[in-house]
Coordinates of C-alpha atoms in Angstrom, one line a residue:
X1 CA -8.7 -14.3 3.4
X2 CA -12.2 -14.3 2.0
X3 CA -13.0 -10.6 2.2
X4 CA -12.6 -9.1 -1.2
X5 CA -11.7 -5.5 -2.2
X6 CA -10.4 -3.8 -5.3
X7 CA -7.0 -2.0 -5.2
X8 CA -5.8 1.0 -7.2
X9 CA -2.0 1.4 -7.1
X10 CA -0.3 4.8 -7.6
X11 CA 3.5 4.4 -7.9
X12 CA 5.1 1.3 -9.2
X13 CA 8.8 1.8 -8.3
X14 CA 10.7 -0.3 -5.8
X15 CA 8.0 -0.3 -3.2
X16 CA 5.1 -0.5 -5.6
X17 CA 6.7 -3.4 -7.5
X18 CA 7.2 -5.2 -4.2
X19 CA 3.5 -4.7 -3.3
X20 CA 2.4 -6.1 -6.6
X21 CA 4.7 -9.1 -6.3
X22 CA 3.2 -9.9 -2.9
X23 CA -0.3 -9.5 -4.2
X24 CA 0.5 -11.8 -7.2
X25 CA 2.4 -14.6 -5.4
X26 CA 0.8 -15.0 -2.0
X27 CA -2.3 -17.3 -2.4
X28 CA -4.1 -16.0 0.7
X29 CA -4.1 -12.5 -0.9
X30 CA -6.0 -13.5 -4.0
X31 CA -9.2 -11.6 -2.9
X32 CA -7.3 -8.3 -3.2
X33 CA -7.9 -7.5 -6.9
X34 CA -5.9 -4.8 -8.6
X35 CA -8.1 -2.6 -10.9
X36 CA -5.7 0.3 -11.7
X37 CA -2.0 1.0 -12.0
X38 CA -0.6 4.5 -12.4
X39 CA 2.9 6.0 -12.6
X40 CA 4.0 9.5 -13.6
X41 CA 3.6 8.6 -17.3
X42 CA 0.9 6.0 -17.7
X43 CA -2.4 4.7 -16.4
X44 CA -3.7 1.1 -16.8
X45 CA -7.3 0.4 -15.9
X46 CA -9.2 -2.8 -15.7
X47 CA -12.4 -3.0 -17.6
X48 CA -15.5 -2.8 -15.3
X49 CA -16.3 -6.2 -13.9
X50 CA -12.7 -7.4 -14.4
X51 CA -9.3 -7.0 -12.8
X52 CA -5.7 -6.7 -13.9
X53 CA -3.5 -9.8 -14.3
X54 CA -0.3 -9.2 -12.5
X55 CA 2.0 -11.7 -14.1
X56 CA 3.1 -9.2 -16.8
X57 CA 1.9 -5.9 -15.4
X58 CA 5.0 -4.0 -16.5
X59 CA 4.5 -4.8 -20.1
X60 CA 0.8 -4.1 -19.9
X61 CA 1.4 -0.7 -18.3
X62 CA 3.9 0.3 -21.0
X63 CA 2.1 -1.0 -24.0
X64 CA -1.6 -1.1 -23.2
X65 CA -2.2 1.9 -21.1
X66 CA -3.2 5.5 -21.6
X67 CA -1.2 8.6 -20.6
X68 CA -1.3 9.3 -16.9
X69 CA -4.7 10.5 -15.8
X70 CA -5.1 13.5 -13.5
X71 CA -6.1 12.5 -10.0
X72 CA -9.6 13.9 -10.6
X73 CA -9.9 11.8 -13.7
X74 CA -8.6 8.8 -11.9
X75 CA -11.3 9.2 -9.2
X76 CA -14.0 9.3 -11.9
X77 CA -12.7 6.1 -13.5
X78 CA -12.5 4.3 -10.2
X79 CA -16.0 5.4 -9.3
X80 CA -17.3 3.8 -12.6
X81 CA -15.3 0.6 -11.7
X82 CA -16.7 0.6 -8.2
X83 CA -20.3 1.0 -9.5
X84 CA -19.9 -2.0 -11.8
X85 CA -17.9 -4.3 -9.4
X86 CA -19.8 -3.3 -6.3
X87 CA -16.6 -3.7 -4.2
X88 CA -14.8 -1.3 -1.9
X89 CA -11.7 0.3 -3.5
X90 CA -8.5 1.1 -1.6
X91 CA -6.1 3.5 -3.2
X92 CA -2.5 2.7 -2.5
X93 CA 0.0 5.6 -2.8
X94 CA 3.5 4.2 -3.0
X95 CA 5.0 7.6 -4.0
X96 CA 6.6 10.3 -2.0
X97 CA 4.7 12.9 -4.0
X98 CA 3.3 16.0 -2.3
X99 CA 0.5 16.4 -4.9
X100 CA -0.8 12.8 -4.4
X101 CA -0.6 13.2 -0.6
X102 CA -2.5 16.5 -0.8
X103 CA -5.3 14.7 -2.7
X104 CA -6.1 12.2 0.1
X105 CA -9.1 14.1 1.4
X106 CA -10.6 13.9 -2.1
X107 CA -10.0 10.1 -2.3
X108 CA -11.7 9.7 1.1
X109 CA -14.6 11.9 0.2
X110 CA -15.1 9.8 -3.0
X111 CA -15.5 6.8 -0.7
X112 CA -12.2 5.2 -1.2
X113 CA -9.9 4.0 1.6
X114 CA -6.2 5.1 1.5
X115 CA -3.2 2.9 2.3
X116 CA 0.3 4.4 2.0
X117 CA 3.9 4.5 3.0
X118 CA 4.0 8.2 1.9
X119 CA 4.8 10.4 4.9
X120 CA 4.0 13.7 3.3
X121 CA 0.2 14.0 4.2
X122 CA 0.6 12.9 7.8
X123 CA 3.6 15.0 8.6
X124 CA 2.5 18.2 6.7
X125 CA 0.4 21.1 7.7
X126 CA -2.3 20.8 10.3
X127 CA -4.8 22.0 7.7
X128 CA -4.2 18.9 5.5
X129 CA -4.3 16.6 8.6
X130 CA -7.6 18.2 9.7
X131 CA -9.0 17.8 6.2
X132 CA -8.2 14.1 6.2
X133 CA -9.7 13.6 9.7
X134 CA -12.9 15.4 8.5
X135 CA -13.1 13.3 5.3
X136 CA -12.8 10.1 7.3
X137 CA -16.1 11.0 9.0
X138 CA -18.1 11.1 5.6
X139 CA -21.1 8.8 5.2
X140 CA -19.0 6.0 3.5
X141 CA -16.6 5.9 6.5
X142 CA -13.4 5.4 4.4
X143 CA -10.4 4.0 6.2
X144 CA -6.8 5.3 6.3
X145 CA -3.9 3.0 7.1
X146 CA -0.3 4.3 7.2
X147 CA 1.7 1.7 9.2
X148 CA 4.6 1.8 6.8
X149 CA 5.1 5.6 7.1
X150 CA 7.2 5.2 10.3
X151 CA 8.8 1.8 10.6
X152 CA 8.2 0.2 7.2
X153 CA 6.9 -3.3 8.2
X154 CA 7.5 -2.8 12.0
X155 CA 4.3 -2.6 14.1
X156 CA 4.9 0.9 15.3
X157 CA 1.7 2.8 14.5
X158 CA -0.6 -0.2 15.3
X159 CA 1.1 -0.6 18.7
X160 CA 0.6 3.1 19.5
X161 CA -3.0 3.0 18.3
X162 CA -3.7 0.0 20.4
X163 CA -2.2 1.6 23.5
X164 CA -4.2 4.8 23.0
X165 CA -7.5 3.0 22.1
X166 CA -7.3 0.8 25.3
X167 CA -6.8 3.8 27.5
X168 CA -3.1 3.6 28.3
X169 CA -1.5 6.9 29.0
X170 CA 1.5 7.6 26.8
X171 CA 4.4 9.2 28.7
X172 CA 7.3 9.1 26.3
X173 CA 8.2 7.7 22.8
X174 CA 11.9 7.6 22.0
X175 CA 13.9 5.9 19.3
X176 CA 16.2 5.6 16.3
X177 CA 13.7 6.2 13.5
X178 CA 16.0 6.6 10.5
X179 CA 17.6 3.6 8.8
X180 CA 20.2 5.9 7.3
X181 CA 21.1 7.5 10.6
X182 CA 21.0 4.1 12.4
X183 CA 23.6 2.7 9.9
X184 CA 25.9 5.8 10.1
X185 CA 26.0 5.9 13.9
X186 CA 26.2 2.1 14.4
X187 CA 29.4 2.3 12.3
X188 CA 30.7 5.7 13.6
X189 CA 30.0 5.1 17.3
X190 CA 29.6 1.4 18.2
X191 CA 29.7 0.3 21.8
X192 CA 33.1 -1.2 21.2
X193 CA 34.6 2.1 20.2
X194 CA 35.8 3.3 16.7
X195 CA 38.2 5.6 15.0
X196 CA 36.4 5.6 11.6
X197 CA 35.8 8.9 10.0
X198 CA 32.3 10.3 9.8
X199 CA 32.8 11.4 6.2
X200 CA 34.0 8.0 5.1
X201 CA 30.9 6.3 6.6
X202 CA 28.6 8.7 4.9
X203 CA 30.3 8.2 1.6
X204 CA 30.1 4.4 1.9
X205 CA 26.4 4.7 2.9
X206 CA 25.7 6.8 -0.2
X207 CA 27.6 4.3 -2.5
X208 CA 25.5 1.5 -1.1
X209 CA 22.2 3.3 -1.6
X210 CA 21.5 3.8 2.1
X211 CA 21.1 7.6 1.8
X212 CA 19.1 9.9 -0.4
X213 CA 20.9 11.0 -3.6
X214 CA 22.0 14.0 -1.5
X215 CA 23.2 12.8 1.9
X216 CA 22.3 16.2 3.4
X217 CA 18.6 15.3 3.0
X218 CA 19.2 12.5 5.6
X219 CA 21.6 14.4 7.8
X220 CA 19.1 17.3 8.1
X221 CA 17.0 15.1 10.4
X222 CA 13.8 15.9 8.4
X223 CA 12.9 12.2 8.0
X224 CA 12.9 11.7 11.8
X225 CA 11.0 14.9 12.3
X226 CA 8.3 13.7 9.8
X227 CA 8.0 10.4 11.7
X228 CA 7.7 12.2 15.1
X229 CA 4.9 14.3 13.6
X230 CA 3.0 11.2 12.4
X231 CA 3.3 9.6 15.9
X232 CA 2.4 12.7 17.8
X233 CA -0.8 13.1 15.8
X234 CA -1.9 9.8 17.1
X235 CA -1.7 10.9 20.7
X236 CA -4.9 12.8 21.6
X237 CA -3.4 15.8 23.5
X238 CA -0.6 16.3 21.0
X239 CA -2.7 15.8 17.7
X240 CA -2.6 19.5 16.9
X241 CA 0.6 20.5 18.6
X242 CA 2.6 20.9 15.4
X243 CA 0.8 23.5 13.2
X244 CA 3.4 23.3 10.4
X245 CA 3.9 19.6 10.8
X246 CA 7.5 18.4 10.7
X247 CA 8.7 22.0 10.3
X248 CA 7.5 22.7 13.8
X249 CA 9.7 19.9 15.3
X250 CA 12.8 21.0 17.1
X251 CA 15.3 19.3 14.7
X252 CA 19.1 19.2 14.9
X253 CA 20.8 19.1 11.5
X254 CA 24.1 17.2 11.3
X255 CA 25.1 19.1 8.2
X256 CA 28.1 21.3 9.2
X257 CA 27.4 25.0 9.0
X258 CA 30.0 25.3 6.2
X259 CA 28.0 23.0 4.0
X260 CA 24.5 24.2 4.8
X261 CA 24.0 25.8 1.4
X262 CA 25.8 23.2 -0.7
X263 CA 23.1 21.8 -3.1
X264 CA 25.6 19.7 -5.2
X265 CA 25.6 16.3 -3.7
X266 CA 29.0 15.3 -5.1
X267 CA 30.6 18.5 -3.7
X268 CA 28.9 18.0 -0.4
X269 CA 30.4 14.5 0.0
X270 CA 33.9 15.7 -1.2
X271 CA 34.0 18.5 1.3
X272 CA 32.6 16.6 4.3
X273 CA 36.1 15.4 5.4
X274 CA 36.9 19.1 6.2
X275 CA 34.5 18.7 9.2
X276 CA 35.5 15.3 10.5
X277 CA 37.3 16.8 13.5
X278 CA 33.9 18.2 14.7
X279 CA 32.4 14.7 14.7
X280 CA 35.6 13.1 16.2
X281 CA 35.3 15.5 19.1
X282 CA 31.6 14.6 19.8
X283 CA 32.4 10.9 19.7
X284 CA 35.4 11.4 22.0
X285 CA 33.3 13.1 24.5
X286 CA 30.7 10.3 24.4
X287 CA 33.4 7.6 24.6
X288 CA 35.0 9.3 27.6
X289 CA 31.6 8.7 29.4
X290 CA 31.4 5.1 28.1
X291 CA 28.6 6.2 25.9
X292 CA 27.6 5.9 22.2
X293 CA 26.1 8.5 19.9
X294 CA 22.6 7.9 18.4
X295 CA 20.4 10.2 16.3
X296 CA 17.0 9.8 18.0
X297 CA 13.5 11.2 18.0
X298 CA 11.8 12.0 21.3
X299 CA 8.2 12.7 22.2
X300 CA 7.8 13.6 25.8
X301 CA 4.1 13.9 26.3
X302 CA 4.0 15.3 29.8
X303 CA 6.5 18.1 28.9
X304 CA 5.1 18.5 25.4
X305 CA 8.6 18.2 23.9
X306 CA 9.0 16.9 20.4
X307 CA 12.5 16.9 19.1
X308 CA 15.1 15.1 16.9
X309 CA 18.8 15.2 17.5
X310 CA 22.1 13.5 18.5
X311 CA 22.2 12.1 22.0
X312 CA 24.6 10.0 24.0
X313 CA 23.5 6.7 25.6
X314 CA 25.4 4.4 27.9
X315 CA 27.1 1.6 26.1
X316 CA 24.8 -1.0 27.7
X317 CA 21.6 0.8 26.6
X318 CA 19.3 -1.0 24.1
X319 CA 20.0 1.8 21.6
X320 CA 23.7 0.8 21.8
X321 CA 23.5 -2.9 22.1
X322 CA 20.4 -4.0 20.1
X323 CA 20.9 -2.2 16.8
X324 CA 22.7 -3.6 13.7
X325 CA 23.0 -2.2 10.2
X326 CA 20.1 0.1 9.4
X327 CA 17.7 -1.3 12.1
X328 CA 15.1 0.9 13.8
X329 CA 14.2 0.8 17.5
X330 CA 11.4 2.5 19.3
X331 CA 10.7 2.7 23.0
X332 CA 7.2 3.3 24.4
X333 CA 7.0 4.4 28.0
X334 CA 3.4 4.4 29.3
X335 CA 1.4 4.1 32.4
X336 CA 1.1 0.3 31.8
X337 CA 4.7 0.0 30.6
X338 CA 6.9 1.9 33.0
X339 CA 9.6 -0.5 31.8
X340 CA 9.5 0.5 28.2
X341 CA 7.9 -1.6 25.5
X342 CA 10.4 -2.0 22.6
X343 CA 9.8 -2.4 18.9
X344 CA 12.8 -3.1 16.8
X345 CA 14.0 -4.5 13.5
X346 CA 14.5 -3.6 9.9
X347 CA 12.9 -0.2 9.4
X348 CA 13.7 0.3 5.7
X349 CA 13.7 -1.6 2.4
X350 CA 11.2 -2.2 -0.3
X351 CA 10.2 -5.7 0.8
X352 CA 9.5 -4.9 4.4
X353 CA 7.8 -1.6 3.5
X354 CA 5.6 -3.5 1.0
X355 CA 4.7 -5.9 3.7
X356 CA 3.5 -3.1 5.8
X357 CA 1.4 -1.8 2.9
X358 CA -0.1 -5.2 2.1
X359 CA -0.9 -5.9 5.7
X360 CA -2.8 -2.6 5.8
X361 CA -4.7 -3.7 2.7
X362 CA -5.7 -6.9 4.5
X363 CA -7.0 -4.8 7.4
X364 CA -9.1 -2.7 4.9
X365 CA -10.5 -5.9 3.4
X366 CA -11.4 -7.3 6.8
X367 CA -13.4 -4.2 7.6
X368 CA -14.8 -3.3 4.2
X369 CA -14.7 -6.5 2.1

């Protein structure tokens, strides 16, 4: 890749570290030069005209950096670097931070592109969404790429954008969009049948790091609702259908009513077996119809229905037979694809999420390098 840009990375945790590893070790990415690293405590900036070496970036960030800059200060420093280097800057936000997400319009107005796996900005209020859309129309025409907000490294957003851009008419989008929910129901309700207890599967998923620290955050369905919001805003006649973002999505929570207000994660998991009978009954009803249970998101464009919840599917349905582990699967039904177009594969994990981020950086470089 010959097109060169500079990159400022905010967030160097699991995903951020994987992004930096790919940038440091893949020869074809050598034109993507990192000029800034920032976490919640520290900021490391390259001198104007230079870039950061990535072989020992952790030590550099801890020892040779300044306290974390405000986002306003970071913009000023990046503008100085851009003026000297005369190269386009892409800001990569690897956090899940609301404040950073809310600052995207300012990054864009400053002339920087934004690449991110952070779902917050694209699934939040319609006011923030509108502000980003307006900022993208500024004179510098900054770019926004967000592939990894929905399917990590899976080509979900790019597929939808291509369908819309080429004039296809989206009729329905349906799929298993949460890696955590996928794992839980692949174990709890496989096509072959099961007697495993819901609470035990959730406990194992938590122990293995598949859930958020509080499993109720996953079982609330909010992650799926956020992803549905992101996708719906890429469909022209649904772009402004959710004024409060993901909060406007009709979302079924799987947290039992008796645990709805339990904020202590350990207590939540300890008490979840009290409600296994409820889940056993739902599974039994599905099995009696030769069906499996899957937690899915649905966008029905013609009916303007956007919802997330537990559904039963025949045991020979792709959602029953094609999934394994924490895989995601998404089905696009369109005018051109009456037999749905399927995208499936690993929808979570630092390495595949980082792949989606870095691929988006390549797209920015191709257009702005």
